[in-house]
């Protein structure tokens, strides 16, 4: 749990204070395990940023006043403000917002409507961790999805069922730094991928060129058509040479 939480913190608050497109937007855990997760996050945040995170030189400021006010509006929403279990401190003069954890935030809150791009981390709870797949599937396709588990079955199910630009198991954000992996989205999160050879392929057009000789034509491709011609063409296109021969011979 300690390692998982440290990597989540690194991916969320350590990456420009949540202002990156691949930082974790929300966290899902089980109701039974949630208190342990919250306590572990709080402990490690103290270790990383101290008891007064707004004074920490290792915590990024919000990019500009407009986004500071946007995040503050999310934080002060009545469905959110009463569920803050860690953080919430802010300073307009320095454009700083402390790492903030919101527990069991309602899924219909404004906070959950769009990407946050900031230091606010909602925690959602489910009865069984497998239910998290339905929660993820109900939202728009993510640019990245992260899973922390030692269960081979859950790893396989997550990779197979979660449609996202990238998936990391027991890690966050590091896929972006690996040049041998493509980086990109799927569906709402974007199309195509880049990095290394994938960049070359993304911005290149594979032009198809086909050349044939002028003998060995197949009369069956031309009208008038008959059942025999159609059977022959269908079997040829499907690579069924025996059936194609039978159709040719009638």
C-alpha positions as a LaTeX table, in Angstrom:
\begin{tabular}{lrrr}
\hline
Residue & $x$ (\AA) & $y$ (\AA) & $z$ (\AA) \\
\hline
Unk1 & 0.00 & 0.00 & 0.00 \\
Unk2 & 2.82 & 2.40 & 0.86 \\
Unk3 & 4.51 & 1.95 & $-2.53$ \\
Unk4 & 1.18 & 2.19 & $-4.39$ \\
Unk5 & 0.25 & 5.41 & $-2.58$ \\
Unk6 & 3.69 & 6.94 & $-3.20$ \\
Unk7 & 3.36 & 6.25 & $-6.92$ \\
Unk8 & $-0.16$ & 7.67 & $-7.01$ \\
Unk9 & 1.06 & 10.83 & $-5.26$ \\
Unk10 & 3.96 & 11.06 & $-7.71$ \\
Unk11 & 1.58 & 10.76 & $-10.64$ \\
Unk12 & $-0.94$ & 13.22 & $-9.23$ \\
Unk13 & 0.76 & 15.94 & $-7.17$ \\
Unk14 & 4.35 & 15.27 & $-8.20$ \\
Unk15 & 3.49 & 15.89 & $-11.86$ \\
Unk16 & 2.90 & 19.65 & $-11.89$ \\
Unk17 & 0.39 & 19.41 & $-9.03$ \\
Unk18 & $-2.10$ & 17.44 & $-11.10$ \\
Unk19 & $-1.93$ & 19.79 & $-14.10$ \\
Unk20 & $-1.03$ & 17.15 & $-16.67$ \\
Unk21 & $-3.28$ & 15.19 & $-18.99$ \\
Unk22 & $-2.11$ & 11.84 & $-17.60$ \\
Unk23 & $-2.26$ & 12.57 & $-13.87$ \\
Unk24 & $-4.80$ & 10.39 & $-12.01$ \\
Unk25 & $-8.15$ & 12.18 & $-12.11$ \\
Unk26 & $-9.89$ & 10.05 & $-9.49$ \\
Unk27 & $-9.19$ & 6.99 & $-7.38$ \\
Unk28 & $-11.45$ & 3.97 & $-6.87$ \\
Unk29 & $-11.16$ & 1.59 & $-3.94$ \\
Unk30 & $-13.46$ & $-0.64$ & $-1.89$ \\
Unk31 & $-15.48$ & 0.67 & 1.05 \\
Unk32 & $-13.68$ & $-1.73$ & 3.39 \\
Unk33 & $-10.22$ & $-0.60$ & 2.27 \\
Unk34 & $-10.90$ & 3.12 & 1.81 \\
Unk35 & $-9.87$ & 4.33 & 5.28 \\
Unk36 & $-6.48$ & 2.62 & 4.96 \\
Unk37 & $-5.95$ & 4.30 & 1.57 \\
Unk38 & $-6.85$ & 7.74 & 2.91 \\
Unk39 & $-4.57$ & 7.33 & 5.95 \\
Unk40 & $-1.69$ & 6.14 & 3.76 \\
Unk41 & $-2.09$ & 9.06 & 1.35 \\
Unk42 & $-2.17$ & 11.53 & 4.24 \\
Unk43 & 0.98 & 10.04 & 5.81 \\
Unk44 & 2.96 & 10.11 & 2.58 \\
Unk45 & 1.80 & 13.64 & 1.72 \\
Unk46 & 3.20 & 14.74 & 5.08 \\
Unk47 & 6.47 & 13.02 & 4.23 \\
Unk48 & 6.70 & 14.67 & 0.80 \\
Unk49 & 5.31 & 18.17 & 1.36 \\
Unk50 & 5.26 & 18.62 & 5.14 \\
Unk51 & 2.46 & 19.74 & 7.45 \\
Unk52 & 2.25 & 23.07 & 5.58 \\
Unk53 & 2.30 & 22.12 & 1.88 \\
Unk54 & 1.68 & 25.68 & 0.68 \\
Unk55 & 5.19 & 26.49 & 1.89 \\
Unk56 & 6.78 & 23.54 & 0.12 \\
Unk57 & 9.22 & 24.32 & $-2.69$ \\
Unk58 & 8.37 & 20.95 & $-4.24$ \\
Unk59 & 4.72 & 21.73 & $-4.93$ \\
Unk60 & 3.88 & 23.46 & $-8.22$ \\
Unk61 & 1.65 & 26.51 & $-8.30$ \\
Unk62 & $-1.51$ & 26.69 & $-10.41$ \\
Unk63 & $-0.69$ & 27.89 & $-13.91$ \\
Unk64 & $-2.69$ & 31.15 & $-13.81$ \\
Unk65 & $-5.45$ & 33.00 & $-11.85$ \\
Unk66 & $-8.19$ & 31.76 & $-14.19$ \\
Unk67 & $-7.47$ & 28.12 & $-13.46$ \\
Unk68 & $-6.93$ & 28.87 & $-9.77$ \\
Unk69 & $-10.47$ & 30.26 & $-9.56$ \\
Unk70 & $-11.83$ & 27.36 & $-11.60$ \\
Unk71 & $-10.34$ & 24.85 & $-9.16$ \\
Unk72 & $-11.50$ & 26.87 & $-6.17$ \\
Unk73 & $-15.05$ & 26.81 & $-7.55$ \\
Unk74 & $-14.87$ & 23.01 & $-7.80$ \\
Unk75 & $-13.53$ & 22.82 & $-4.26$ \\
Unk76 & $-16.24$ & 25.05 & $-2.80$ \\
Unk77 & $-19.14$ & 23.17 & $-4.39$ \\
Unk78 & $-21.51$ & 22.11 & $-1.61$ \\
Unk79 & $-21.34$ & 18.45 & $-2.69$ \\
Unk80 & $-17.55$ & 18.55 & $-2.44$ \\
Unk81 & $-16.54$ & 20.93 & 0.37 \\
Unk82 & $-18.16$ & 18.79 & 3.08 \\
Unk83 & $-16.23$ & 15.71 & 1.95 \\
Unk84 & $-12.68$ & 17.05 & 2.07 \\
Unk85 & $-10.60$ & 14.75 & 4.28 \\
Unk86 & $-7.19$ & 16.19 & 3.49 \\
Unk87 & $-5.99$ & 19.57 & 2.24 \\
Unk88 & $-8.15$ & 22.31 & 0.81 \\
Unk89 & $-5.81$ & 25.11 & 1.88 \\
Unk90 & $-5.13$ & 27.72 & $-0.80$ \\
Unk91 & $-3.38$ & 31.05 & $-1.31$ \\
Unk92 & $-4.48$ & 33.42 & $-4.07$ \\
Unk93 & $-1.35$ & 35.53 & $-3.89$ \\
Unk94 & 0.93 & 32.60 & $-4.72$ \\
Unk95 & $-1.64$ & 30.65 & $-6.80$ \\
Unk96 & $-1.12$ & 27.60 & $-4.61$ \\
Unk97 & $-3.61$ & 24.90 & $-3.65$ \\
Unk98 & $-2.59$ & 22.15 & $-1.26$ \\
Unk99 & $-2.94$ & 18.48 & $-2.23$ \\
Unk100 & $-6.60$ & 17.81 & $-1.54$ \\
Unk101 & $-8.38$ & 14.50 & $-1.05$ \\
Unk102 & $-12.17$ & 14.35 & $-1.31$ \\
Unk103 & $-13.70$ & 11.13 & 0.05 \\
Unk104 & $-16.74$ & 9.39 & $-1.42$ \\
Unk105 & $-17.57$ & 12.36 & $-3.62$ \\
Unk106 & $-21.01$ & 12.08 & $-5.32$ \\
Unk107 & $-20.61$ & 10.93 & $-8.90$ \\
Unk108 & $-23.06$ & 13.58 & $-10.12$ \\
Unk109 & $-21.00$ & 16.44 & $-8.65$ \\
Unk110 & $-19.42$ & 19.06 & $-10.90$ \\
Unk111 & $-16.01$ & 17.73 & $-9.84$ \\
Unk112 & $-16.71$ & 14.47 & $-11.65$ \\
Unk113 & $-18.02$ & 15.97 & $-14.87$ \\
Unk114 & $-14.73$ & 16.77 & $-16.57$ \\
Unk115 & $-10.97$ & 16.43 & $-16.22$ \\
Unk116 & $-9.77$ & 18.27 & $-13.12$ \\
Unk117 & $-6.25$ & 19.40 & $-14.15$ \\
Unk118 & $-5.36$ & 20.31 & $-10.59$ \\
Unk119 & $-4.43$ & 19.03 & $-7.12$ \\
Unk120 & $-7.90$ & 17.70 & $-6.21$ \\
Unk121 & $-8.23$ & 13.91 & $-5.93$ \\
Unk122 & $-11.74$ & 12.47 & $-5.53$ \\
Unk123 & $-11.95$ & 8.98 & $-4.03$ \\
Unk124 & $-14.85$ & 6.81 & $-5.16$ \\
Unk125 & $-15.82$ & 3.63 & $-3.33$ \\
Unk126 & $-17.35$ & 0.37 & $-4.52$ \\
Unk127 & $-18.36$ & $-2.81$ & $-2.71$ \\
Unk128 & $-16.12$ & $-5.06$ & $-4.83$ \\
Unk129 & $-13.09$ & $-3.84$ & $-6.77$ \\
Unk130 & $-14.40$ & $-5.53$ & $-9.93$ \\
Unk131 & $-17.23$ & $-2.96$ & $-9.92$ \\
Unk132 & $-14.66$ & $-0.27$ & $-10.68$ \\
Unk133 & $-14.61$ & $-1.47$ & $-14.29$ \\
Unk134 & $-18.24$ & $-0.40$ & $-14.67$ \\
Unk135 & $-17.48$ & 2.99 & $-13.10$ \\
Unk136 & $-14.64$ & 3.56 & $-15.57$ \\
Unk137 & $-16.72$ & 2.35 & $-18.51$ \\
Unk138 & $-19.51$ & 4.80 & $-17.67$ \\
Unk139 & $-17.16$ & 7.75 & $-18.20$ \\
Unk140 & $-15.41$ & 8.99 & $-21.33$ \\
Unk141 & $-12.39$ & 7.03 & $-22.49$ \\
Unk142 & $-9.32$ & 8.10 & $-20.54$ \\
Unk143 & $-5.92$ & 9.01 & $-21.90$ \\
Unk144 & $-4.46$ & 6.67 & $-19.27$ \\
Unk145 & $-5.78$ & 4.22 & $-16.68$ \\
Unk146 & $-3.87$ & 2.88 & $-13.69$ \\
Unk147 & $-4.38$ & $-0.28$ & $-11.66$ \\
Unk148 & $-2.66$ & $-1.32$ & $-8.43$ \\
Unk149 & $-3.02$ & $-5.02$ & $-7.67$ \\
Unk150 & $-1.14$ & $-8.29$ & $-7.31$ \\
Unk151 & $-4.02$ & $-10.31$ & $-8.75$ \\
Unk152 & $-3.16$ & $-11.81$ & $-12.18$ \\
Unk153 & $-6.88$ & $-12.24$ & $-12.89$ \\
Unk154 & $-7.70$ & $-8.59$ & $-12.18$ \\
Unk155 & $-4.70$ & $-7.38$ & $-14.20$ \\
Unk156 & $-5.84$ & $-9.40$ & $-17.22$ \\
Unk157 & $-9.46$ & $-8.27$ & $-16.88$ \\
Unk158 & $-8.46$ & $-4.61$ & $-16.50$ \\
Unk159 & $-6.22$ & $-4.63$ & $-19.59$ \\
Unk160 & $-8.87$ & $-6.45$ & $-21.61$ \\
Unk161 & $-11.93$ & $-4.44$ & $-20.58$ \\
Unk162 & $-10.70$ & $-0.88$ & $-19.95$ \\
Unk163 & $-10.54$ & 1.14 & $-23.16$ \\
Unk164 & $-7.92$ & 3.86 & $-22.64$ \\
Unk165 & $-4.99$ & 5.39 & $-24.45$ \\
Unk166 & $-2.61$ & 3.52 & $-22.15$ \\
Unk167 & $-2.72$ & 1.27 & $-19.10$ \\
Unk168 & $-0.13$ & 1.04 & $-16.31$ \\
Unk169 & $-0.11$ & $-1.76$ & $-13.76$ \\
Unk170 & 1.25 & $-0.79$ & $-10.33$ \\
Unk171 & 2.57 & 2.51 & $-11.71$ \\
Unk172 & 1.42 & 5.93 & $-12.92$ \\
Unk173 & 2.64 & 8.18 & $-15.75$ \\
Unk174 & 5.87 & 6.28 & $-16.52$ \\
Unk175 & 4.53 & 4.98 & $-19.85$ \\
Unk176 & 4.91 & 8.54 & $-21.16$ \\
Unk177 & 8.66 & 8.42 & $-20.53$ \\
Unk178 & 9.23 & 5.08 & $-22.26$ \\
Unk179 & 10.19 & 5.84 & $-25.89$ \\
Unk180 & 9.46 & 2.31 & $-27.08$ \\
Unk181 & 5.77 & 2.67 & $-26.13$ \\
Unk182 & 3.24 & 4.64 & $-28.19$ \\
Unk183 & 1.61 & 7.62 & $-26.45$ \\
Unk184 & $-1.87$ & 8.66 & $-27.53$ \\
Unk185 & $-5.57$ & 8.45 & $-26.83$ \\
Unk186 & $-8.60$ & 6.51 & $-27.95$ \\
Unk187 & $-12.07$ & 7.84 & $-28.72$ \\
Unk188 & $-12.76$ & 11.02 & $-26.72$ \\
Unk189 & $-9.18$ & 11.19 & $-25.42$ \\
Unk190 & $-7.71$ & 11.47 & $-28.93$ \\
Unk191 & $-6.77$ & 9.48 & $-31.99$ \\
Unk192 & $-3.42$ & 8.10 & $-33.04$ \\
Unk193 & $-0.15$ & 7.85 & $-31.15$ \\
Unk194 & 3.36 & 9.22 & $-31.20$ \\
Unk195 & 6.84 & 8.70 & $-29.67$ \\
Unk196 & 9.80 & 7.39 & $-31.63$ \\
Unk197 & 8.81 & 5.29 & $-34.63$ \\
Unk198 & 5.14 & 5.78 & $-33.71$ \\
Unk199 & 5.51 & 9.51 & $-34.45$ \\
Unk200 & 6.86 & 8.70 & $-37.91$ \\
Unk201 & 3.96 & 6.34 & $-38.56$ \\
Unk202 & 1.36 & 8.79 & $-37.22$ \\
Unk203 & 2.48 & 11.59 & $-39.54$ \\
Unk204 & 3.14 & 9.38 & $-42.56$ \\
Unk205 & 0.68 & 8.07 & $-45.09$ \\
Unk206 & 1.00 & 4.45 & $-46.13$ \\
Unk207 & 0.19 & 4.70 & $-49.81$ \\
Unk208 & $-1.12$ & 1.44 & $-51.20$ \\
Unk209 & 0.27 & 0.40 & $-54.61$ \\
Unk210 & $-0.98$ & $-2.68$ & $-56.44$ \\
Unk211 & 0.29 & $-3.88$ & $-59.83$ \\
Unk212 & $-0.91$ & $-6.77$ & $-61.98$ \\
Unk213 & $-0.01$ & $-8.27$ & $-65.32$ \\
Unk214 & $-2.49$ & $-8.22$ & $-68.19$ \\
Unk215 & $-3.00$ & $-11.95$ & $-68.53$ \\
Unk216 & $-4.73$ & $-14.49$ & $-66.30$ \\
Unk217 & $-8.01$ & $-12.56$ & $-66.06$ \\
Unk218 & $-10.99$ & $-14.09$ & $-64.23$ \\
Unk219 & $-14.18$ & $-13.81$ & $-66.31$ \\
Unk220 & $-16.33$ & $-14.41$ & $-63.21$ \\
Unk221 & $-15.65$ & $-10.84$ & $-61.98$ \\
Unk222 & $-17.60$ & $-9.38$ & $-64.90$ \\
Unk223 & $-21.36$ & $-9.31$ & $-65.69$ \\
Unk224 & $-23.63$ & $-10.96$ & $-66.37$ \\
Unk225 & $-23.51$ & $-12.64$ & $-62.95$ \\
Unk226 & $-24.81$ & $-16.06$ & $-62.01$ \\
Unk227 & $-24.93$ & $-18.15$ & $-58.86$ \\
Unk228 & $-21.94$ & $-20.12$ & $-60.14$ \\
Unk229 & $-19.90$ & $-16.93$ & $-60.67$ \\
Unk230 & $-20.85$ & $-15.59$ & $-57.24$ \\
Unk231 & $-19.87$ & $-18.84$ & $-55.50$ \\
Unk232 & $-16.56$ & $-18.85$ & $-57.33$ \\
Unk233 & $-15.74$ & $-15.25$ & $-56.40$ \\
Unk234 & $-16.81$ & $-15.68$ & $-52.79$ \\
Unk235 & $-14.64$ & $-18.77$ & $-52.34$ \\
Unk236 & $-11.66$ & $-17.16$ & $-54.06$ \\
Unk237 & $-11.86$ & $-14.07$ & $-51.81$ \\
Unk238 & $-12.08$ & $-16.26$ & $-48.73$ \\
Unk239 & $-9.12$ & $-18.36$ & $-49.84$ \\
Unk240 & $-11.16$ & $-21.54$ & $-50.11$ \\
Unk241 & $-9.43$ & $-22.99$ & $-53.15$ \\
Unk242 & $-11.10$ & $-26.42$ & $-53.06$ \\
Unk243 & $-14.57$ & $-24.87$ & $-52.91$ \\
Unk244 & $-13.58$ & $-22.39$ & $-55.62$ \\
Unk245 & $-12.49$ & $-25.25$ & $-57.87$ \\
Unk246 & $-15.78$ & $-27.06$ & $-57.21$ \\
Unk247 & $-17.71$ & $-23.89$ & $-58.10$ \\
Unk248 & $-15.65$ & $-23.48$ & $-61.28$ \\
Unk249 & $-16.35$ & $-27.04$ & $-62.32$ \\
Unk250 & $-20.01$ & $-26.74$ & $-61.42$ \\
\hline
\end{tabular}
